[in-house]
Tab-separated table of C-alpha atoms in Angstrom:
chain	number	residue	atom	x	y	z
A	15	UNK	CA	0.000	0.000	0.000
A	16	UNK	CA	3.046	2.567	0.977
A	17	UNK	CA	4.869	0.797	-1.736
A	18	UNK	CA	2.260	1.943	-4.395
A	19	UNK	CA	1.353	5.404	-2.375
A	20	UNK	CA	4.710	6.404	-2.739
A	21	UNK	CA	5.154	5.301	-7.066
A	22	UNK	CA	2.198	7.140	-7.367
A	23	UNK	CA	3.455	10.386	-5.573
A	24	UNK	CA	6.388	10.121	-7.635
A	25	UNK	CA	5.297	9.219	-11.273
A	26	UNK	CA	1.546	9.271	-11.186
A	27	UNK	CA	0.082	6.728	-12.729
A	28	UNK	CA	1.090	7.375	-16.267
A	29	UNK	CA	4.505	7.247	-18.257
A	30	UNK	CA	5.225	9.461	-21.295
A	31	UNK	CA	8.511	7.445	-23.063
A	32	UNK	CA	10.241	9.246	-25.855
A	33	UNK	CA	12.697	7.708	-28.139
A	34	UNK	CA	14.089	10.228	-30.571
A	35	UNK	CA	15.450	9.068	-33.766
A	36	UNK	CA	16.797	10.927	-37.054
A	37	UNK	CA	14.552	9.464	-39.357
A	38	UNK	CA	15.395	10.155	-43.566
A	39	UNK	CA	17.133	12.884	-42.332
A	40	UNK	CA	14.470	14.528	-39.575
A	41	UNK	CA	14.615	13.658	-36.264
A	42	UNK	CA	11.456	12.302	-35.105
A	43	UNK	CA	10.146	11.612	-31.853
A	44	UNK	CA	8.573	8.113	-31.295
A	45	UNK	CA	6.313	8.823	-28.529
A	46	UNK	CA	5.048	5.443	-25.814
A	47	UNK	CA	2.544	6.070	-23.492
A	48	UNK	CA	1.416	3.857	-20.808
A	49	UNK	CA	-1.188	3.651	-18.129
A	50	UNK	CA	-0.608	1.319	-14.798
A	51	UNK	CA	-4.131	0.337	-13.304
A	52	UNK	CA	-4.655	-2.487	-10.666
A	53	UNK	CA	-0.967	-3.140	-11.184
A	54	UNK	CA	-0.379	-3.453	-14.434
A	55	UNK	CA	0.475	-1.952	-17.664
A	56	UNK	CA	-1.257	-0.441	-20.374
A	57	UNK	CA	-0.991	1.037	-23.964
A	58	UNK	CA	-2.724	4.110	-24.313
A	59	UNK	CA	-0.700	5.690	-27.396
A	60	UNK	CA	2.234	4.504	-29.648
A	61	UNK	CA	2.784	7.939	-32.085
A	62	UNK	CA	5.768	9.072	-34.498
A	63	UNK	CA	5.660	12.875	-33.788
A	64	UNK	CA	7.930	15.479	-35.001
A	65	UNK	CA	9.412	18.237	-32.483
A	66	UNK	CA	6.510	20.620	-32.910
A	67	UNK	CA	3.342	18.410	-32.698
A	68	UNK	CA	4.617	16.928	-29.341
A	69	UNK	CA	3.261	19.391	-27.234
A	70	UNK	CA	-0.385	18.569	-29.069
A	71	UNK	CA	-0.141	14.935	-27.543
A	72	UNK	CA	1.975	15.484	-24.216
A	73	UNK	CA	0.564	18.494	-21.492
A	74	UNK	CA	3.367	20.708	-20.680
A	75	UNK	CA	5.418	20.597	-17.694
A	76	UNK	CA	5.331	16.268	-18.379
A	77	UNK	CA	8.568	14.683	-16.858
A	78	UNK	CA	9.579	12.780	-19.886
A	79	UNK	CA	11.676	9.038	-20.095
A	80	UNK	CA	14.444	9.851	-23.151
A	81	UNK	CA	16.471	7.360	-25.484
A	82	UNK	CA	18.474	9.175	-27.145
A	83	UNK	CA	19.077	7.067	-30.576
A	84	UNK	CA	20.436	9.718	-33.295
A	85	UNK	CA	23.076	9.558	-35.789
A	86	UNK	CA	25.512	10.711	-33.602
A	87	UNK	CA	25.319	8.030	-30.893
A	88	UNK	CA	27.698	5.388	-31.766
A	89	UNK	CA	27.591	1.489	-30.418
A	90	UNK	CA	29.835	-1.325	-30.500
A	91	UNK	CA	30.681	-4.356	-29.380
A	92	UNK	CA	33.368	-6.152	-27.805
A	93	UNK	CA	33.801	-9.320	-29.610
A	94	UNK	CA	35.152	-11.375	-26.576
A	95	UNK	CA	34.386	-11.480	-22.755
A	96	UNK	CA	35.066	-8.360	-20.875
A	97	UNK	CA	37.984	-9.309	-18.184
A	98	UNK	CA	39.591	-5.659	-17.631
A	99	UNK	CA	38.126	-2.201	-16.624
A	100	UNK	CA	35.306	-0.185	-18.145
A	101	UNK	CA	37.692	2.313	-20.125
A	102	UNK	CA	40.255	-0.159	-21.361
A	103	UNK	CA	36.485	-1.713	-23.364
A	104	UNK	CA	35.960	1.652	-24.394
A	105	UNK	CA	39.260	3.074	-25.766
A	106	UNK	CA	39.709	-0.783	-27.766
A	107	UNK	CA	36.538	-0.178	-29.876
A	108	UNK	CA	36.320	3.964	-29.750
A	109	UNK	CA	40.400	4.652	-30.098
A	110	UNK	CA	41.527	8.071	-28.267
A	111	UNK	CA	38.314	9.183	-26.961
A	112	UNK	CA	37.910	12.068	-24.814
A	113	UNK	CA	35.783	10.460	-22.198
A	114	UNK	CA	35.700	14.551	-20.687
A	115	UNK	CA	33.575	15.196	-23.903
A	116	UNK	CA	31.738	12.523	-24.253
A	117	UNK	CA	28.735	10.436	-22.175
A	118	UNK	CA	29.063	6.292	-22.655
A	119	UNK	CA	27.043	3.592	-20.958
A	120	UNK	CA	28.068	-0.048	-21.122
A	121	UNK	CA	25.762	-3.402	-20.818
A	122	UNK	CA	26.703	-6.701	-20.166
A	123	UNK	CA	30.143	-5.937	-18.332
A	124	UNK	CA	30.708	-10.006	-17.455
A	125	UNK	CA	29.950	-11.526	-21.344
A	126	UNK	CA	30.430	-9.542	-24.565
A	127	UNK	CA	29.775	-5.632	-23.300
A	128	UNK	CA	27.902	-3.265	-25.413
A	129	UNK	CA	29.187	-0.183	-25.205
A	130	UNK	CA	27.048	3.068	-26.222
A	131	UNK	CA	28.641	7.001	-26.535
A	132	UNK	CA	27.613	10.579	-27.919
A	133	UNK	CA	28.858	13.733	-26.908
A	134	UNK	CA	28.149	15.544	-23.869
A	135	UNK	CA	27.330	18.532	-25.982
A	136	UNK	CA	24.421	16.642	-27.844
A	137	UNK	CA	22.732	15.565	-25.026
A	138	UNK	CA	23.003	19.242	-23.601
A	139	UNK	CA	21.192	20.705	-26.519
A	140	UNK	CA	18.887	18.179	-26.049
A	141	UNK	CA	17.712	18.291	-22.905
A	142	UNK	CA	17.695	22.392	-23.374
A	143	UNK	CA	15.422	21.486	-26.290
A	144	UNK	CA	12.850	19.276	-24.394
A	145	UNK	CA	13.254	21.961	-21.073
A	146	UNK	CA	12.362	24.985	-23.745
A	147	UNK	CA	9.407	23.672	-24.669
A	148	UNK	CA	7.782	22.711	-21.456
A	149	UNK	CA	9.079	19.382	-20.368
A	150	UNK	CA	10.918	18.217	-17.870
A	151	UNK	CA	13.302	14.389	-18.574
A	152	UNK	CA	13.476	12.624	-15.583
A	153	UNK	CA	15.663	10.195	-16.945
A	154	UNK	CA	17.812	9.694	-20.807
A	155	UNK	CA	19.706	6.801	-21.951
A	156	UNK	CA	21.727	6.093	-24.771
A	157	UNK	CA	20.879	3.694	-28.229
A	158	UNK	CA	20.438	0.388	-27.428
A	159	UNK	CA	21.362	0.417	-23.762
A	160	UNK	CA	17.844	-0.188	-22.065
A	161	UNK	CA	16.949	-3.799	-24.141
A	162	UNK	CA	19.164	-5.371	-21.338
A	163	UNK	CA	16.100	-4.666	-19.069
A	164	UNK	CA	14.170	-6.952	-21.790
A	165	UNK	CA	16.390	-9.888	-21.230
A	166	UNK	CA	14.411	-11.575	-18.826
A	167	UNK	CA	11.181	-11.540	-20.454
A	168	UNK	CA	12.869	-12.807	-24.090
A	169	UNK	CA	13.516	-16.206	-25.883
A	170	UNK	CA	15.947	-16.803	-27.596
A	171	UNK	CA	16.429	-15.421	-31.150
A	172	UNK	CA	16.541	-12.443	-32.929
A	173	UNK	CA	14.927	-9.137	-32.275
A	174	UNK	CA	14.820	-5.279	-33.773
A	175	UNK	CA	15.839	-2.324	-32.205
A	176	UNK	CA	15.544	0.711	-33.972
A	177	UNK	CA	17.706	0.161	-36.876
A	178	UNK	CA	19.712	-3.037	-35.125
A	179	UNK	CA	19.173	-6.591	-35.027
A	180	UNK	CA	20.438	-7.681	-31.544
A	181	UNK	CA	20.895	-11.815	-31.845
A	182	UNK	CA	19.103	-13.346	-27.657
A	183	UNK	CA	21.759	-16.549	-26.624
A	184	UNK	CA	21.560	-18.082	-23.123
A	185	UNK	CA	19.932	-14.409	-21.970
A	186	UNK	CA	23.030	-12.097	-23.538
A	187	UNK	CA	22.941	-10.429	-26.081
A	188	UNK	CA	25.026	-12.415	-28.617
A	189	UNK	CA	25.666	-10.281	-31.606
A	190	UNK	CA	25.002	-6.205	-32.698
A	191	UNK	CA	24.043	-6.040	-36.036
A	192	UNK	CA	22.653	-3.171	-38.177
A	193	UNK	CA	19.588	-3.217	-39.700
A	194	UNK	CA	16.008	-3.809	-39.477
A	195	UNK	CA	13.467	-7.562	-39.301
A	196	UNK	CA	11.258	-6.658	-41.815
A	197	UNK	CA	8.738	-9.143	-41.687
A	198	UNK	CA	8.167	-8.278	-37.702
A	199	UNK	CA	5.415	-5.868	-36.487
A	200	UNK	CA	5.595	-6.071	-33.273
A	201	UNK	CA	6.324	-8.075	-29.759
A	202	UNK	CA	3.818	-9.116	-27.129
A	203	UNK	CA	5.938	-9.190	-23.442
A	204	UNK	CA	4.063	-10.361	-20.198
A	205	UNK	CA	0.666	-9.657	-21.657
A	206	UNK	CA	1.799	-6.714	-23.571
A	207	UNK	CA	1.268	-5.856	-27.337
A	208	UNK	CA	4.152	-3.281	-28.471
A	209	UNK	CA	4.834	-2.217	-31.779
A	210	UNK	CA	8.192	-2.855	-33.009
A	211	UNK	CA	9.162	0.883	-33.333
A	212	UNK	CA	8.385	1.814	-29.822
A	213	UNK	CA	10.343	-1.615	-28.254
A	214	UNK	CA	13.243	0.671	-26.965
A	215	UNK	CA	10.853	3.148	-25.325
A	216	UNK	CA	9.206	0.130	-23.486
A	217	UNK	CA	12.397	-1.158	-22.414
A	218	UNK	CA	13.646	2.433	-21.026
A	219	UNK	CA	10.570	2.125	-18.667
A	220	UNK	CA	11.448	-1.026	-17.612
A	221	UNK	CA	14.878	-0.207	-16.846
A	222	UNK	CA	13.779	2.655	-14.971
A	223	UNK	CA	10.940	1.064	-12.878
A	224	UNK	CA	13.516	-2.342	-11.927
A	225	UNK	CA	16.248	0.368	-11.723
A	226	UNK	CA	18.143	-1.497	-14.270
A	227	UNK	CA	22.447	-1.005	-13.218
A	228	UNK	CA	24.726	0.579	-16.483
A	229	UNK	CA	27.805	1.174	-16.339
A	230	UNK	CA	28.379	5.007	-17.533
A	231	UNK	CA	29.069	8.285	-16.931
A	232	UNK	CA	25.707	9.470	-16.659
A	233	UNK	CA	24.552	8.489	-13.469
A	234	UNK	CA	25.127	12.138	-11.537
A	235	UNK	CA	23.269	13.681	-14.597
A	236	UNK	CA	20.489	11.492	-14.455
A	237	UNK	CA	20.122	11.475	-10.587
A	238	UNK	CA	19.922	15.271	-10.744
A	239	UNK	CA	17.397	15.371	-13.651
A	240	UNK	CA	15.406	12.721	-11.089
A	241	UNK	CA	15.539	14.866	-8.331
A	242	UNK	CA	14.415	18.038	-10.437
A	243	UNK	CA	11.564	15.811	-12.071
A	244	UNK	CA	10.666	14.945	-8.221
A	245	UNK	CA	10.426	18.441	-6.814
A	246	UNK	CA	8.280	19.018	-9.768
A	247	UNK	CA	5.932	16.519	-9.114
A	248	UNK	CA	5.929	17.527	-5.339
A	249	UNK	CA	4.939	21.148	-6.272
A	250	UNK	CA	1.972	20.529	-8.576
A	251	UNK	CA	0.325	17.822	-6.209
A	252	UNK	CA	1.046	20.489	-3.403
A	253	UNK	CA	-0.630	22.650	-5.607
A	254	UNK	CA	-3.842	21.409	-5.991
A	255	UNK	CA	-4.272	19.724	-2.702
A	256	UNK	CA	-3.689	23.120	-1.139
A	257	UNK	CA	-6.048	24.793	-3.272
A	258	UNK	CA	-8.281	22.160	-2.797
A	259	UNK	CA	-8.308	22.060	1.142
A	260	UNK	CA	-8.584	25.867	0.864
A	261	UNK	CA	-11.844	25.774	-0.959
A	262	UNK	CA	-12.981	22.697	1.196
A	263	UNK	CA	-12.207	25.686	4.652
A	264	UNK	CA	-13.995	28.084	3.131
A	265	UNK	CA	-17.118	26.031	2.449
A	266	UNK	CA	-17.417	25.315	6.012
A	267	UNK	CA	-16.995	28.749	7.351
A	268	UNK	CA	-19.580	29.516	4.956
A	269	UNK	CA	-22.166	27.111	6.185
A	270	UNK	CA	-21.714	27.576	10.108
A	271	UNK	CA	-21.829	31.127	9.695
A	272	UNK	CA	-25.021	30.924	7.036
A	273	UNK	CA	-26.486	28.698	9.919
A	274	UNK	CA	-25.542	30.879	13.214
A	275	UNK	CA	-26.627	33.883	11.357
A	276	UNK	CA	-30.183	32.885	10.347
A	277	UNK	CA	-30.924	31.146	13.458
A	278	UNK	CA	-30.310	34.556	15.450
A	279	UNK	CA	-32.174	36.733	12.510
A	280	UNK	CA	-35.176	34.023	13.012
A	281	UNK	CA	-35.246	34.627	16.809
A	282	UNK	CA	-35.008	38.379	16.773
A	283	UNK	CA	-37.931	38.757	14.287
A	284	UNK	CA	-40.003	36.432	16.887
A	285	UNK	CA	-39.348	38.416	19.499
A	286	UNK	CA	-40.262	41.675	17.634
A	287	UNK	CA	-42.938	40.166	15.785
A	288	UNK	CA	-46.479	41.124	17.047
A	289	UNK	CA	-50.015	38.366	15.989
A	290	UNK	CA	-50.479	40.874	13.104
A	291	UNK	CA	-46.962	40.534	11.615
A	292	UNK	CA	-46.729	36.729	11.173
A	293	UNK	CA	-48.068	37.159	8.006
A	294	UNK	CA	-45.345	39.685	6.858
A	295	UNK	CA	-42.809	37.833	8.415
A	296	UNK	CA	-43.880	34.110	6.804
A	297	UNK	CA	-43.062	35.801	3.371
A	298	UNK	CA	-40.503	37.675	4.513
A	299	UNK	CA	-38.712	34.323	5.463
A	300	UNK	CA	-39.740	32.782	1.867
A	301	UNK	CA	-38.178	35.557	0.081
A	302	UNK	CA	-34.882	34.842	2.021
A	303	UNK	CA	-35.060	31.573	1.473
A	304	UNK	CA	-35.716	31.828	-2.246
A	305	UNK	CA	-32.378	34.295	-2.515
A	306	UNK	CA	-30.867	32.021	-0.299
A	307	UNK	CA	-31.310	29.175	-2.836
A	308	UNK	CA	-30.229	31.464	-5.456
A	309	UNK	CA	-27.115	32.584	-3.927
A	310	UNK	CA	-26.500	29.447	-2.746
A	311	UNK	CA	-26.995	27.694	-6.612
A	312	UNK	CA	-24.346	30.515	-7.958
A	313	UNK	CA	-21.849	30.034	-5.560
A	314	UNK	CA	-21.653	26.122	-5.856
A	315	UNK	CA	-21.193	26.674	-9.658
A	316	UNK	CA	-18.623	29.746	-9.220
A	317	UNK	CA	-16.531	27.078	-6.672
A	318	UNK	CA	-16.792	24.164	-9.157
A	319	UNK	CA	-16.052	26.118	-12.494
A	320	UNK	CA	-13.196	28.087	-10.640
A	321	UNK	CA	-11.635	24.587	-9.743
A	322	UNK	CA	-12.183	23.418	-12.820
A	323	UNK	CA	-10.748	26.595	-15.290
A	324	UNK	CA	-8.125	26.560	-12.446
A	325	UNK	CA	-6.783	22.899	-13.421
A	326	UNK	CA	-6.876	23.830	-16.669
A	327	UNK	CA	-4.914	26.943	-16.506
A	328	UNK	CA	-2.231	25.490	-13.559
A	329	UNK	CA	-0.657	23.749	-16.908
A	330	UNK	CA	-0.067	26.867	-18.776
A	331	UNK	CA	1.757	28.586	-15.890
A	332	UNK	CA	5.382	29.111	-16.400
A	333	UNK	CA	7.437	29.932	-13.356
A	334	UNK	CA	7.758	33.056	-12.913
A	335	UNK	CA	4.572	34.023	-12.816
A	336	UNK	CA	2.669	33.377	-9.201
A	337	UNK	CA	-1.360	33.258	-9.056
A	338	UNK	CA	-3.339	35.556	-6.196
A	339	UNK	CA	-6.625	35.096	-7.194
A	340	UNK	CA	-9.028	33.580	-9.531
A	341	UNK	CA	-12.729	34.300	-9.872
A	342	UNK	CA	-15.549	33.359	-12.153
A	343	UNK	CA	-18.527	35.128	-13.199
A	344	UNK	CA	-18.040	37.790	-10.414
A	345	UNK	CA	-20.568	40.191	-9.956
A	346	UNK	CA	-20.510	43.469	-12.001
A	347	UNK	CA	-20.917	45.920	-9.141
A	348	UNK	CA	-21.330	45.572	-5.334
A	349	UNK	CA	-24.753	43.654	-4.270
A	350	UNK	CA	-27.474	47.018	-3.685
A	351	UNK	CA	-30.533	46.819	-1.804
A	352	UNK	CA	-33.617	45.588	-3.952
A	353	UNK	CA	-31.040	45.359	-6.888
A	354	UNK	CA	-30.870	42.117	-8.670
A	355	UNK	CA	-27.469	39.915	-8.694
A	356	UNK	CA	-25.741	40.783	-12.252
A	357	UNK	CA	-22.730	38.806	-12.999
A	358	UNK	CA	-19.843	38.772	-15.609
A	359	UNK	CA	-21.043	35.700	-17.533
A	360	UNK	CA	-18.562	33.467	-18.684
A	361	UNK	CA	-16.318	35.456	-17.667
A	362	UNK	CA	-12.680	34.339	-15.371
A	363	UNK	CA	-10.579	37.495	-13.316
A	364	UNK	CA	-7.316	36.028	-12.702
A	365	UNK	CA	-4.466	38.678	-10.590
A	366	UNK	CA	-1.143	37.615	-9.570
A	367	UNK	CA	2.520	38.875	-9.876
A	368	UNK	CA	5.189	37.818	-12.530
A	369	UNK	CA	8.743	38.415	-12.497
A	370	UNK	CA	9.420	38.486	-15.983
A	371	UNK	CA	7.417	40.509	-18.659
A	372	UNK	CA	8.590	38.756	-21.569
A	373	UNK	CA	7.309	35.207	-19.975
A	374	UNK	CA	4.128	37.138	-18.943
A	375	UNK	CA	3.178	38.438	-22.379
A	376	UNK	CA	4.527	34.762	-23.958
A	377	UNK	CA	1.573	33.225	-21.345
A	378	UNK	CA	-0.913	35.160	-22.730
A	379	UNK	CA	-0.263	34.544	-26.214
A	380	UNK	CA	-0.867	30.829	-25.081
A	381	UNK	CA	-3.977	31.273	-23.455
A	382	UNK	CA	-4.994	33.215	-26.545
A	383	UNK	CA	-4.629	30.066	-28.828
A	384	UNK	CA	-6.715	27.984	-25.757
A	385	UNK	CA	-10.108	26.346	-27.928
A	386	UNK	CA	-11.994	27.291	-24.412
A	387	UNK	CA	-10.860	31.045	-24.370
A	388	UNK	CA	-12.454	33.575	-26.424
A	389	UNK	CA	-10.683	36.644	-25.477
A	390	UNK	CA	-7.682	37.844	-23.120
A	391	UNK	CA	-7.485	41.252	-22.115
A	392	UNK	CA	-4.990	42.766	-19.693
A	393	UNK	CA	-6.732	45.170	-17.293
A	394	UNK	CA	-3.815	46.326	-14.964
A	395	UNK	CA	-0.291	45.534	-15.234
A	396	UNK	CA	1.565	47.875	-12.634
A	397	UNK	CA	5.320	47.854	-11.414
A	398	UNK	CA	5.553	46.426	-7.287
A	399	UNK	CA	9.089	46.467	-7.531
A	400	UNK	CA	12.326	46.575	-9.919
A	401	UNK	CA	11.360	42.688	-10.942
A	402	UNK	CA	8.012	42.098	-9.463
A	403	UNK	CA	4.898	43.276	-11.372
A	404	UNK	CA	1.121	43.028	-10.269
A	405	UNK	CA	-1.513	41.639	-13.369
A	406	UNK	CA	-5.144	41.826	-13.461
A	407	UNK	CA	-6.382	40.257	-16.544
A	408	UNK	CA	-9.780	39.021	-17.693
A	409	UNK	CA	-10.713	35.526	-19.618
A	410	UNK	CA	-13.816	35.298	-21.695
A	411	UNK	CA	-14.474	31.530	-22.390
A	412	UNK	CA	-16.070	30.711	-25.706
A	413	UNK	CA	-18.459	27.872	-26.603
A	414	UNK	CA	-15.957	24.871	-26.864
A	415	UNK	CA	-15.258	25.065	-22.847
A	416	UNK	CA	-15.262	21.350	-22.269
């Protein structure tokens, strides 16, 4: 129960794995997602995307699994068993490399090692790439590396790896070869139906769930990305469950007060109430009660859509800019005696404070291309400080609000 409590804290209970791939000359992004329910596994999507139509498929500020499988990550294979150390492997099949520039992982360190490398620079640009446009890697690897974290579940024989042909014998990986099985589709592991493209990006999760050992340089880099993805997580489901236990106080307050109130309103118009105003005072409490209704109707709806726009605008939030208040449908002018309630239909007030104007005007840009938003306009914007600004801005929501 803690076991799955804590999985859950940390990863949710879905996995976005992307293995990126250059592709006829394009790099494409060959996108795996997976569901666990009742404690297993599920395929939800299996997608070749390019750069720009990922963040169409994969909400923003997603901690992403990476294999990193371009032209300019190199793999070989040591033809014999592996009896000295790591670097002495390396340097007989990659001659004179600068291990400072460049990131390597190695499988199979007892029988035949596999030994994977890029540059350090590549994988930089990378991950500034993915962190650029919203998403956060919480873990990369490096060609072929994570199908060691398949060798348990495979017989023997031949299998296809994104442009390899890796040869199964007595559970190690036997021989490296390039190119493709054309006559396979796909695999089926434990239950599982995977298309043969996205095998690598199902064996990444593997490696990461069974926390599958390599031998590379990468492990600092990758425990700091982890950690980074984990605060992350921490903050959003802070988030919400703050906002939602705030909204859960206030809708108490509300209803002890509505009750204390009424009760001593009921017993000082008794007590002042003569035989010939119990008439007067019977409708007087059934108008009450009919506003009370009324008000009562509105403000369940404002709570539920301001939770609900609320969720849907936490994603589009970039950093620097901090929320104070969100309201929907607020009333056009203070309540008036024998006035009727007018509100701002379909209509959210969000304030707050950014830090950065450029980030601020690049967030409402996106909530201008939103389906459910019909029009952004930015009622205050005034200077707090030398890097702190205060925002007022008002959200019309269309039709397509779902």
């Amino acid at each position: 129960m803690l076991q799955n409590l804590w999985r859950y804290s940390k990863d949710g209970n879905r996995y976005h794995i992307v293995e990126l791939r250059d592709d006829a000359g394009q790099q494409r992004l060959y996108l795996l997602q997976l569901r666990q329910k009742k404690g297993s596994l599920h395929v939800e999507n299996e997608q070749a995307l390019s750069w720009d139509q990922l963040s169409t498929h994969v909400k923003k500020r997603t901690a992403l699994l990476l294999v990193v499988n371009t032209t300019q990550v190199l793999t070989r294979q040591l033809a014999t068993p592996a009896d000295a150390e790591e670097k002495t492997w390396i340097h007989q099949v990659f001659p004179n490399l600068d291990l400072e520039h460049f990131y390597y992982e190695i499988i199979q360190k007892t029988d035949r090692p596999i030994i994977t490398i890029t540059k350090r620079t590549h994988i930089t640009a990378l991950l500034n790439r993915f962190d650029a446009l919203g998403f956060h890697i919480k873990q990369f690897s490096l060609g072929i590396s994570p199908s060691q974290a398949l060798l348990p579940y495979l017989d023997e024989g031949r299998y296809a790896f994104a442009g390899f042909t890796l040869r199964l014998e007595q559970k190690v990986w036997a021989e490296v070869t390039k190119g493709d099985l054309q006559h396979v589709k796909g695999y089926t592991l434990q239950g599982i139906a995977i298309q043969k493209p996205y095998l690598l990006s199902f064996a990444s999760l593997l490696a990461y769930l069974q926390k599958v050992p390599v031998l590379s340089n990468t492990t600092a880099l990758n425990g700091q990305l982890r950690q980074e993805a984990l605060k992350q997580r921490f903050f959003t489901l802070g988030l919400q469950t703050g906002i939602g236990f705030f909204l859960l106080v206030l809708c108490i307050n509300f209803f002890f007060f509505n009750h204390y109130f009424h009760r001593v309103k009921r017993t000082e118009i008794a007590l002042g109430a003569g035989d010939t105003d119990k008439a007067a005072v019977r409708q007087l409490e059934q108008s009450v009660a009919e506003k009370e209704q009324r008000i009562h109707s509105i403000s369940t709806v404002s709570r539920s859509k301001t939770t609900y726009y609320l969720d849907r605008l936490v994603t589009t939030i970039p950093e620097e800019i901090l929320l104070d208040e969100l309201a929907f449908q607020p009333l056009q002018r203070p309540l008036q005696k024998d006035k009727p309630l007018e509100q701002m239909e379909n209509t959210l007030l969000v304030s707050g404070e950014s830090t950065d104007g450029k980030r601020f005007s690049d967030w409402i840009a996106v909530l201008e291309k939103l389906p459910w938003i019909a029009l952004v306009e930015t009622l205050e914007y005034d200077y707090q400080s030398v890097t702190v600004s205060h925002f007022l801005i008002r959200i019309r929501i269309g039709e397509d609000n779902d």
